[in-house]
Coordinates of C-alpha atoms and ligand atoms in Angstrom, one line a residue:
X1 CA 55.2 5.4 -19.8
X2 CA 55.4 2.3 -17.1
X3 CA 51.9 3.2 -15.1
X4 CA 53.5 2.0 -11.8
X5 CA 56.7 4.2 -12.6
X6 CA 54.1 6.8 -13.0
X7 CA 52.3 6.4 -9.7
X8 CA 55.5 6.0 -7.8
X9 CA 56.8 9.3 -9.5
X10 CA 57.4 12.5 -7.4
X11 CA 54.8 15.2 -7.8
X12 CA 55.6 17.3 -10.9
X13 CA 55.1 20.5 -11.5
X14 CA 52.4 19.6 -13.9
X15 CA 50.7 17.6 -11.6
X16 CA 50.9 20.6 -9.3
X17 CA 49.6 22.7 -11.8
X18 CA 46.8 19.9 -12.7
X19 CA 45.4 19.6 -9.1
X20 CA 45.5 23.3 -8.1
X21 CA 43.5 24.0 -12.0
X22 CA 40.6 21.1 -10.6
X23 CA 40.9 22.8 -7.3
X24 CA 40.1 26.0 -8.8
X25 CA 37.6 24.6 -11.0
X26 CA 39.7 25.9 -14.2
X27 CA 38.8 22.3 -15.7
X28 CA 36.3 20.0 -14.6
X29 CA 32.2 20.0 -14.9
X30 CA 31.8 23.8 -15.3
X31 CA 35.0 24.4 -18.0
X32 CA 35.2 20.4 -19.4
X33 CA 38.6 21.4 -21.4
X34 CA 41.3 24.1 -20.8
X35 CA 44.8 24.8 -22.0
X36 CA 47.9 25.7 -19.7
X37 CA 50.9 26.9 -20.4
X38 CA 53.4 26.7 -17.3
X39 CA 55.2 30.4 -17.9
X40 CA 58.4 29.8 -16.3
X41 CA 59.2 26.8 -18.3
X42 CA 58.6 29.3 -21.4
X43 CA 61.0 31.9 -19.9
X44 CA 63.3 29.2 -19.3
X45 CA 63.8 27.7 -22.5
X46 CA 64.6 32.1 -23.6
X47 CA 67.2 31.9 -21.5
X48 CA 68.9 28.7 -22.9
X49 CA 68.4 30.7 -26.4
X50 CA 69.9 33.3 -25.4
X51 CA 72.6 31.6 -24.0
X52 CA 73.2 29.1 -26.7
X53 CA 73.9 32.5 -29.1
X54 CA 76.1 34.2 -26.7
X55 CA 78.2 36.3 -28.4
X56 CA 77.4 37.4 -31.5
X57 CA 74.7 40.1 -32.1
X58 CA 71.1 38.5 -32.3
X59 CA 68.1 39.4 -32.9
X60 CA 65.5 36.3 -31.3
X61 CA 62.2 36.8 -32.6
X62 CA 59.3 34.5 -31.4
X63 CA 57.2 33.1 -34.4
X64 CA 53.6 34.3 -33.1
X65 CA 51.8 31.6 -35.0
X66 CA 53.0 28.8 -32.6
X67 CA 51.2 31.1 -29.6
X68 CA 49.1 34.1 -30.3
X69 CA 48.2 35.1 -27.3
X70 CA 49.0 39.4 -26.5
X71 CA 50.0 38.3 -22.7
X72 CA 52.5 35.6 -24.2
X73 CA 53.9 37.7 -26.4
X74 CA 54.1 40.6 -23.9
X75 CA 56.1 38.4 -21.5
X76 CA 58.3 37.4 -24.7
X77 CA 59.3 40.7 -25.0
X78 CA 59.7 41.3 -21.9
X79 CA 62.4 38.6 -21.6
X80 CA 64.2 39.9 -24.7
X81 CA 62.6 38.5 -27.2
X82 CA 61.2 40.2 -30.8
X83 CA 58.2 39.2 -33.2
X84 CA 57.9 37.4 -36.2
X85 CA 54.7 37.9 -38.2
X86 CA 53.0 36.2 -41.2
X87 CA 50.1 38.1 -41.6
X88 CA 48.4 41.3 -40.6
X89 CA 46.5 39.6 -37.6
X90 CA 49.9 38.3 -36.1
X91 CA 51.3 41.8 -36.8
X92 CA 48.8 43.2 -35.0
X93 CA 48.8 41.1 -32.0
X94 CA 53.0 41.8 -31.9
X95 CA 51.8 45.4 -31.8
X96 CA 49.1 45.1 -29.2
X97 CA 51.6 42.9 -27.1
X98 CA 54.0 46.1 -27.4
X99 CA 56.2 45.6 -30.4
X100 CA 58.4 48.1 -31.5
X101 CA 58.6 47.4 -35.1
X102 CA 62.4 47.3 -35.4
X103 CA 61.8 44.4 -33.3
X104 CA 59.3 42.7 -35.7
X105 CA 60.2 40.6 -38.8
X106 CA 57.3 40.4 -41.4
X107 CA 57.6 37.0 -43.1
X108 CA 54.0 36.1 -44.6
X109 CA 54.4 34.3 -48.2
X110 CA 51.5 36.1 -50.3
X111 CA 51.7 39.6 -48.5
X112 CA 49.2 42.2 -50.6
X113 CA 51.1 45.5 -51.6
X114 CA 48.7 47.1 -49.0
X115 CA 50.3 44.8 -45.8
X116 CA 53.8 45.8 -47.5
X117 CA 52.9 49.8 -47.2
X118 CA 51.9 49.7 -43.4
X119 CA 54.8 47.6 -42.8
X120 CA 57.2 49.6 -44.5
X121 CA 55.5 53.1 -42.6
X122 CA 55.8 50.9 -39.4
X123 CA 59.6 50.4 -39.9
X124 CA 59.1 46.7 -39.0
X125 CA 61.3 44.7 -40.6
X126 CA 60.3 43.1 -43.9
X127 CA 61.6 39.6 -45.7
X128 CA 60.4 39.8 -49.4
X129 CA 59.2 36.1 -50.0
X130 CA 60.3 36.4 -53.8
X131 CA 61.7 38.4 -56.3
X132 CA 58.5 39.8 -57.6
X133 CA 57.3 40.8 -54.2
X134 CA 61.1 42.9 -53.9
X135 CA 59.9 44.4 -57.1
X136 CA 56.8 45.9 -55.2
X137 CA 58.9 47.1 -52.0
X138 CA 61.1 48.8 -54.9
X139 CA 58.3 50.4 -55.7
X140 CA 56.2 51.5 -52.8
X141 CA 59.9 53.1 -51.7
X142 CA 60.0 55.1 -55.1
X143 CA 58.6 57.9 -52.9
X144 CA 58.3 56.4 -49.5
X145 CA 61.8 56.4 -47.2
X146 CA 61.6 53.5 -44.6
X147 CA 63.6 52.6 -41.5
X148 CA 62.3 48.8 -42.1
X149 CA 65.2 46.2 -42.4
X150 CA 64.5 44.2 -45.5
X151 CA 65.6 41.0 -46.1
X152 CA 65.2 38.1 -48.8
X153 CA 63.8 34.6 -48.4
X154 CA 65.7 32.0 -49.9
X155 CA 64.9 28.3 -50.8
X156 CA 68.0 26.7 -50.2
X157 CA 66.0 23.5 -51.8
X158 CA 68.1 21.4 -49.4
X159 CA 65.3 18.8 -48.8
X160 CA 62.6 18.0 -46.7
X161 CA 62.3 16.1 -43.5
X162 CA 59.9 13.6 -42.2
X163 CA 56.7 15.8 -42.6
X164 CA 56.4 17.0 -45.9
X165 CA 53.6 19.6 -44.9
X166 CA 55.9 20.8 -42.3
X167 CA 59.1 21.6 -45.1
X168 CA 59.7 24.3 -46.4
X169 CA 62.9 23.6 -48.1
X170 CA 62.3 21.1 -50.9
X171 CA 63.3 21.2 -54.4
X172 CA 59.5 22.7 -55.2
X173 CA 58.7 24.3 -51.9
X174 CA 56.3 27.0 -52.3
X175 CA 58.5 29.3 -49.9
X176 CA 61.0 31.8 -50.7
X177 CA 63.5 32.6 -54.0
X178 CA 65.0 28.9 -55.4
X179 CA 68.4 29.2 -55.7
X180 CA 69.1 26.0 -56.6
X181 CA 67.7 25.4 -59.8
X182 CA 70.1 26.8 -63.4
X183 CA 70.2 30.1 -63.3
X184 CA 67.9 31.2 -60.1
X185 CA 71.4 31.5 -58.4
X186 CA 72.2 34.1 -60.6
X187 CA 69.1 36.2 -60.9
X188 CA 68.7 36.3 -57.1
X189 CA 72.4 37.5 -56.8
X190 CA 71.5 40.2 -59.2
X191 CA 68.4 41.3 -57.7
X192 CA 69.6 41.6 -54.6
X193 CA 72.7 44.0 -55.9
X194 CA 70.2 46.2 -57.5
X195 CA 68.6 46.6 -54.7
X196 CA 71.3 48.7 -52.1
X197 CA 68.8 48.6 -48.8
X198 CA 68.3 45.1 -48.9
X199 CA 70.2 44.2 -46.4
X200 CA 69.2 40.9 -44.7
X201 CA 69.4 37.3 -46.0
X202 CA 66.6 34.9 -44.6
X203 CA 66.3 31.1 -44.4
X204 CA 63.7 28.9 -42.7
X205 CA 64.1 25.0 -43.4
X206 CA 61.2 24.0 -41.8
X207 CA 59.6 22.4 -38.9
X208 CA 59.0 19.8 -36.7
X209 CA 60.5 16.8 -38.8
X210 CA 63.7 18.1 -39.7
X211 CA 67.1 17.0 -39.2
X212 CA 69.6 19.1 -37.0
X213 CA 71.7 19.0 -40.4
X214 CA 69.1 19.8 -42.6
X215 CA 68.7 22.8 -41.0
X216 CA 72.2 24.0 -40.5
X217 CA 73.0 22.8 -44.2
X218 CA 69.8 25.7 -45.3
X219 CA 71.9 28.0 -43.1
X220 CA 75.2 28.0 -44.5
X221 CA 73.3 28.0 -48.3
X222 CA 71.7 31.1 -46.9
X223 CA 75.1 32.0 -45.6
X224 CA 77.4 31.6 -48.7
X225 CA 74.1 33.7 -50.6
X226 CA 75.2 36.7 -48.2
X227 CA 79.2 36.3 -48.5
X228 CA 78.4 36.2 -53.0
X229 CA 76.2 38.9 -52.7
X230 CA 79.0 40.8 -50.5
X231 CA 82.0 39.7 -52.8
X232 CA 80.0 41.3 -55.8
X233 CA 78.9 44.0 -54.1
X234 CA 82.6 45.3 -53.0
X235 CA 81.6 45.9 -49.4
X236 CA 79.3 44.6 -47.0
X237 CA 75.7 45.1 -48.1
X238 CA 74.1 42.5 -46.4
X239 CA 74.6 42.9 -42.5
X240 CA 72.2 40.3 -41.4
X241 CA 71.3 36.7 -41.7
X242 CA 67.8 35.4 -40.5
X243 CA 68.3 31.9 -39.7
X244 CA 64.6 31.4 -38.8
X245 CA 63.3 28.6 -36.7
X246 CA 62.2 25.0 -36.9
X247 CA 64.1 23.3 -34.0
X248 CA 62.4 20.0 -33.7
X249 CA 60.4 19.7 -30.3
X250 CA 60.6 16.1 -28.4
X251 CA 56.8 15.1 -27.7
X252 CA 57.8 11.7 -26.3
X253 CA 59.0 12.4 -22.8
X254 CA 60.0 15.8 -20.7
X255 CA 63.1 16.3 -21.6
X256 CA 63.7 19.2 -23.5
X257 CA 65.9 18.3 -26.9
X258 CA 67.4 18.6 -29.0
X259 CA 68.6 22.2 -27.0
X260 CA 69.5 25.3 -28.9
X261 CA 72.8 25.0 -28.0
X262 CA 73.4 21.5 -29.8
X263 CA 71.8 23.5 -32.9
X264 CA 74.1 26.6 -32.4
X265 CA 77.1 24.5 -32.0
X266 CA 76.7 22.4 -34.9
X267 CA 75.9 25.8 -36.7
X268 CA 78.8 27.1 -35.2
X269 CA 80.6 23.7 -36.6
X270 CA 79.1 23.7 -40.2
X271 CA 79.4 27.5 -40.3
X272 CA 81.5 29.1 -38.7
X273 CA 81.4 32.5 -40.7
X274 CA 78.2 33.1 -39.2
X275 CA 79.8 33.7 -35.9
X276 CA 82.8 36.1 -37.0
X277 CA 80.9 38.7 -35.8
X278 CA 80.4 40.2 -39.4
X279 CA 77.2 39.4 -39.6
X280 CA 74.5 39.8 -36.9
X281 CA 71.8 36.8 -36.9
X282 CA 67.8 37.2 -36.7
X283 CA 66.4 33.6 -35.0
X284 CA 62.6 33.1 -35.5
X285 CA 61.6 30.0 -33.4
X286 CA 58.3 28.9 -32.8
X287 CA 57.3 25.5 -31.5
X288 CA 60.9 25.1 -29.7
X289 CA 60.5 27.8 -26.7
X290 CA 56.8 27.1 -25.9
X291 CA 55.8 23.5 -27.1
X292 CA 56.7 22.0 -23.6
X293 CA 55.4 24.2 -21.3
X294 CA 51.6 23.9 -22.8
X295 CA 48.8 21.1 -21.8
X296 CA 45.6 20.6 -22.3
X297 CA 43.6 19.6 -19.6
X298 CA 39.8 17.5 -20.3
X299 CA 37.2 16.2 -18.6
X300 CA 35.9 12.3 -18.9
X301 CA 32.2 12.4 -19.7
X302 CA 31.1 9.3 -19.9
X303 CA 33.1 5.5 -20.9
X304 CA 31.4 3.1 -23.0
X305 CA 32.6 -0.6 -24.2
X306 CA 32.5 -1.5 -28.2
X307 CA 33.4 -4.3 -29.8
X308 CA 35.8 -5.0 -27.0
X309 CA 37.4 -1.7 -26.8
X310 CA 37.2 0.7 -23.8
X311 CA 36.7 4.1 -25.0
X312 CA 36.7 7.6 -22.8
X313 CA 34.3 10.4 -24.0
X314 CA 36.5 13.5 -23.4
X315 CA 36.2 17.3 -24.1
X316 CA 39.6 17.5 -25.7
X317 CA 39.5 16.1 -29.7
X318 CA 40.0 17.5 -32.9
X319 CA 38.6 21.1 -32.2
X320 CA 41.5 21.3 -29.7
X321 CA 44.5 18.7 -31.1
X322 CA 43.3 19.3 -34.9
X323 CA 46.8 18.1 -35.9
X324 CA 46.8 15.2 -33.7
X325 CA 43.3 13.8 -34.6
X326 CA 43.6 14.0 -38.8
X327 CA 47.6 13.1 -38.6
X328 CA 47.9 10.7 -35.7
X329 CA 50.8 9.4 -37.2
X330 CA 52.7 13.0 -37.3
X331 CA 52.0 14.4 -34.5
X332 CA 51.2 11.6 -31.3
X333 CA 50.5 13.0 -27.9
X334 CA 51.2 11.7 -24.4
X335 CA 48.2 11.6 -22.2
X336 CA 48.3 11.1 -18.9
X337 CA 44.8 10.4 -16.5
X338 CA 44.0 12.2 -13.2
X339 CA 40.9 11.7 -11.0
X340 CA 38.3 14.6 -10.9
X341 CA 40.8 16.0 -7.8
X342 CA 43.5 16.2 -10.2
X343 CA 45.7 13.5 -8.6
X344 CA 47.5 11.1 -10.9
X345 CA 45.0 8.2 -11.4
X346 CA 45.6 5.1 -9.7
X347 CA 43.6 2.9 -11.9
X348 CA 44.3 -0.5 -13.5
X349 CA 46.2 0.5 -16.8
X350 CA 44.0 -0.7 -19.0
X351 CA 44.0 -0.5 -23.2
X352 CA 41.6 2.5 -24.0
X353 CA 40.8 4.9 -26.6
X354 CA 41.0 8.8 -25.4
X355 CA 38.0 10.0 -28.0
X356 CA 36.9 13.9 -28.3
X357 CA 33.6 15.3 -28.6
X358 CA 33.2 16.1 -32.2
X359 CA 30.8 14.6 -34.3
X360 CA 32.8 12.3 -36.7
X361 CA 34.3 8.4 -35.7
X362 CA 38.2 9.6 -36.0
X363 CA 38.0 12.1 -33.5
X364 CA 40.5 10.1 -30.9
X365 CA 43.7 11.9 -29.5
X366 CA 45.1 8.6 -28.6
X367 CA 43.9 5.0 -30.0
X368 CA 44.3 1.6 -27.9
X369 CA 46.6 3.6 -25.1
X370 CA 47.5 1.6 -22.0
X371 CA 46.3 4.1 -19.5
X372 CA 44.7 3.7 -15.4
X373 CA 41.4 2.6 -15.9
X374 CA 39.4 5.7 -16.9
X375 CA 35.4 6.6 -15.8
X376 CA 33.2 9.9 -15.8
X377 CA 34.6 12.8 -14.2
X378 CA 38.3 11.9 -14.5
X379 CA 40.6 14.1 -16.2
X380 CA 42.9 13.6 -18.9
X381 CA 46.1 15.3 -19.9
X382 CA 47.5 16.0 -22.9
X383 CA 51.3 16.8 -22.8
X384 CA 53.5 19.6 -24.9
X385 CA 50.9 21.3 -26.3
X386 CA 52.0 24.7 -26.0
X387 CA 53.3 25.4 -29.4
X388 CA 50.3 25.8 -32.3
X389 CA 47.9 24.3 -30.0
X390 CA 46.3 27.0 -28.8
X391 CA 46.7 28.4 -32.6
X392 CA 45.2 25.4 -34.6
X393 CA 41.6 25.3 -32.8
X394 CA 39.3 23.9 -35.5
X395 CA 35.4 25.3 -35.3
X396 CA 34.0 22.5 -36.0
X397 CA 30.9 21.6 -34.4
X398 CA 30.8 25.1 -33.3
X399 CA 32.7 24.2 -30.3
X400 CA 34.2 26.9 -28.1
X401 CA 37.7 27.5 -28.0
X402 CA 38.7 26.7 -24.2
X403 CA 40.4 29.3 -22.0
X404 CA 44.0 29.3 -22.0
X405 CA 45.8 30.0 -18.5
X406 CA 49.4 30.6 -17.7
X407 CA 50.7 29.3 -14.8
X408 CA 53.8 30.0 -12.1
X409 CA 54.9 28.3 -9.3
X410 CA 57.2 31.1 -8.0
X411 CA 56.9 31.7 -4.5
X412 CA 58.7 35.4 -4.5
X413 CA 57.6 38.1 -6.9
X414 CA 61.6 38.8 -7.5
X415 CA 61.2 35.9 -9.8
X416 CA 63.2 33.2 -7.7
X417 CA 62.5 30.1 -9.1
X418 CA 61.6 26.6 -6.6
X419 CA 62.1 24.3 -9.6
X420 CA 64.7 24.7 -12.3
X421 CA 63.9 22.4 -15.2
X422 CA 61.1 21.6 -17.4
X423 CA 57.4 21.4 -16.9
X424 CA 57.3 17.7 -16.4
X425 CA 60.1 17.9 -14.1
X426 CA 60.2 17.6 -9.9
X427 CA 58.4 20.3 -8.7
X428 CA 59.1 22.3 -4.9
X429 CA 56.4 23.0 -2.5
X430 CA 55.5 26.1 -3.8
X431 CA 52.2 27.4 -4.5
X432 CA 50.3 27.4 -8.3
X433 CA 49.3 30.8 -9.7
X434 CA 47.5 31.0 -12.6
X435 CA 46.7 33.8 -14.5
X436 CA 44.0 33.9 -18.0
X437 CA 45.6 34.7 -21.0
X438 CA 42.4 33.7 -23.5
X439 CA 39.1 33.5 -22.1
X440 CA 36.9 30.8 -22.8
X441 CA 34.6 31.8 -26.2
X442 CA 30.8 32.4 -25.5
X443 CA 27.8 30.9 -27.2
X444 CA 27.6 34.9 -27.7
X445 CA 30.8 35.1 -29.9
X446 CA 30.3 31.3 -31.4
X447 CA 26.5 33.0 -32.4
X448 CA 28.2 36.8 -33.5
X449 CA 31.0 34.7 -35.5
X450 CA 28.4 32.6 -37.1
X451 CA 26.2 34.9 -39.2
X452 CA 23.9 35.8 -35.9
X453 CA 23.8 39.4 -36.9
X454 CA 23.1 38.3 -40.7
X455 CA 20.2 36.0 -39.8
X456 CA 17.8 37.5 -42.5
X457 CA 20.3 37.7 -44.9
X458 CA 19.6 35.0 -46.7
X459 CA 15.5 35.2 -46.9
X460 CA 15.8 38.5 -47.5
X461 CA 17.9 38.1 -50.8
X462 CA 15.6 35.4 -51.8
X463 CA 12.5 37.9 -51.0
X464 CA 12.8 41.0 -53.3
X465 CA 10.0 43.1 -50.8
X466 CA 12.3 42.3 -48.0
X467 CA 15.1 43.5 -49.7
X468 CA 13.3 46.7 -50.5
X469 CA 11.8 47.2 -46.9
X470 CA 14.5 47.2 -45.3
X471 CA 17.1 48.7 -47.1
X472 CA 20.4 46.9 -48.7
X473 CA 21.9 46.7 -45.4
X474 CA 21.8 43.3 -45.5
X475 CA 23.4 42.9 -48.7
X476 CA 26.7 44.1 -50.5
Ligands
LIG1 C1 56.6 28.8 -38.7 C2 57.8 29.6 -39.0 C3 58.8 29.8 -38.0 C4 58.7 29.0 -36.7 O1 58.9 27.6 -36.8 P1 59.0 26.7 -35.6 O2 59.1 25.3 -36.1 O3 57.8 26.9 -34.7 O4 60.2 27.1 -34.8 C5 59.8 30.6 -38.3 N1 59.9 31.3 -39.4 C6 59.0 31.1 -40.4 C7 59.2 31.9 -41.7 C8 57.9 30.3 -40.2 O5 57.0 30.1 -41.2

């Protein structure tokens, strides 16, 4: 971004939220890195969800991976939204966060016949990741009855998009039943009419990276699945198509695109039959409804000069922006400098690097960045990092994960809004309320999750008389 264009901007409600965080002293010399998530740009982009599937029968689920925090998925549910899990942590967090499990999908691609049982007493809804792992519902339900909605996960082997880590439709994907390859058609079709409950077809094409089209061509594979299945079956045994997530997030400005209603129109475009009100739709997005309303907020420690470079010593590198750091090239954040007030800097733009604190040379968030001038006790910013953010903290170093706060810039508690677009946009006048969502981790709970309680473990194994004195307690 032009620096001047940035000084000469309007306040934003980030920078509202920035300067009323160093006010508070949520980030600065006591807390030197936080995350923020602004929670009525979150509930915003629900509502354009919801809006861009008016009309036919949906079932929105929020991906918890991309944020699991309890509070953020409370408030999810509590604008409409339902859960989907990939594992028994993200289950329970759904649950804690007040999930009823018909609202749940359970999508996690190695689930043990254990995760499968509770799920299947819960009721939540279940998408077999392959044929073998329908075999095993077939089973446990020999004498179990369940009100869980089960579905299939197909590999449409469409392609992949620009992050081949980030597809999950390719011709060797390790995701979901192929249906592409000779004969894989065929068996799935079968399976799936030997099975009566199944009842829900489910697709996910993949993440950041792919293509609008991509996508929507995995959805109408997914789609023309159902209508064979149905055609076979002589009446309608699968009801439901899960679509699942993977709209692509925009990290290079505010704006908010692509929207969900360019996807559900092209959807509606490329296939229509998904809209004939036949079939009612499952959504699992992720990164999409909560990428833009996240930053992460760091203190400057100290600057240095090397070899002709300027370089900032922040608190914000790979423990924080894992993805960033190891795949610059993937996923590039803005940053953005305040002073220690939490004003917008109005430094010299200089050409810097925006380093982290961990101990190894390629922790940088950004490299050469033309950015104001930075020096000790100056804040940084780094934009959209709502979605997998605050779910990818690395623990290297043993560095704490930061607190995460939400934030609202309401003024009424009816929930009347003084700004109506996205985080980065033109903020009103109103005041910044922020409440904690994660607290900050302890040296207590870095000690405790490090083998604290264990610490004779080892010299005790090595020392047979120890072992004897004091029991096996300390080992298996
Ligand atoms: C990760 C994931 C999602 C969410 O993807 P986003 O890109 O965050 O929208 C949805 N469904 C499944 C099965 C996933 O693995």
């Amino acid at each position: 971004m032009d620096e001047r264009a940035q000084r000469e901007a309007p306040e934003t409600s980030l920078d509202r939220a920035v300067r009323a965080a160093a006010a508070a002293g949520l980030v600065g010399p006591e807390h030197p890195v936080a995350g923020f998530l602004d929670a009525d740009a979150v509930l915003e982009a629900v509502g354009d969800l919801h809006e861009a599937f008016d009309g036919v029968a949906t079932l929105h689920t929020f991906a918890v991976k991309a944020a699991p925090l309890v509070p953020v998925l409370r408030l999810l549910g509590s604008a409409g939204m339902g859960w989907e899990a990939a594992s028994p942590g993200e289950l329970a967090l759904a649950l804690a966060a007040g999930a009823a499990a018909d609202r749940v999908v359970l999508d996690s691609p190695a689930k043990t016949r254990a995760e499968l049982a509770y799920a299947l007493k819960l009721g939540a809804g279940v998408n077999a990741d392959n044929l073998d792992e329908l075999e095993r519902i077939k089973e446990l339900l020999a004498d179990h009855e369940t009100s869980s909605a089960l579905g299939i996960r197909l590999n449409p082997q469409v392609g992949t998009g620009v992050i081949e880590a980030m597809s999950t439709a390719g011709a060797s994907s390790k995701f979901g039943t192929p249906i592409g390859d000779p004969g894989d058609r065929e068996r799935a079709v079968d399976a799936v009419l030997d099975f009566p409950q199944l009842s829900r077809v489910h697709v996910h094409v993949g993440s950041q990276g792919c293509s609008l089209e991509l996508m929507a061509t995995g959805v109408r594979a997914a789609y023309e699945f159902a209508e064979e299945v149905n055609n076979r079956a002589g009446h309608q045994q699968v009801r439901a198509i899960d679509i699942g997530g993977g709209l692509p997030v925009n990290f290079q400005d505010d704006q908010r695109r692509p929207a969900f209603r360019e996807y559900a129109d092209l959807l509606r475009t490329r296939v229509p039959g998904l809209f004939s009100g036949r079939y009612e739709l499952v959504t699992e997005f992720g990164r999409s409804l909560v990428a833009k309303a996240g930053f992460i907020a760091a203190q400057v420690e100290y600057t240095k000069e090397a070899g002709g470079r300027r370089i900032a010593l922040t608190h914000a590198g790979a423990q924080v922006a894992t993805r960033t750091v190891l795949m610059p090239q993937a996923w590039p954040l803005r940053v953005s400098a305040y002073d220690a007030a939490g004003a917008p800097h109005q430094g010299e733009p200089v050409v810097q690097d925006v380093a982290g604190p961990c101990c190894f040379a390629g922790d940088l968030v950004a490299r050469e960045r033309v950015l104001p001038r930075l020096s000790a006790g100056d804040l940084v910013v780094l934009h959209d990092t709502g979605g997998y953010y605050y779910s990818s903290h690395w623990a290297y170093n043993s560095l704490a994960r930061p607190a995460i706060y939400a934030f609202t810039t309401r003024t009424d508690a009816n929930g009347a809004q003084d700004r109506h677009h996205g985080p980065g946009t033109q903020g009103g006048g109103g005041q910044v309320r922020f409440a904690v969502v994660r607290a900050e981790q302890s040296i207590q709970e870095i000690l405790a999750e490090s083998g604290a309680c264990q610490r004779d473990a080892l010299t005790g194994l090595l020392d047979g008389d120890r072992v004897k004195d004091q029991g096996t307690h300390n080992v298996l």
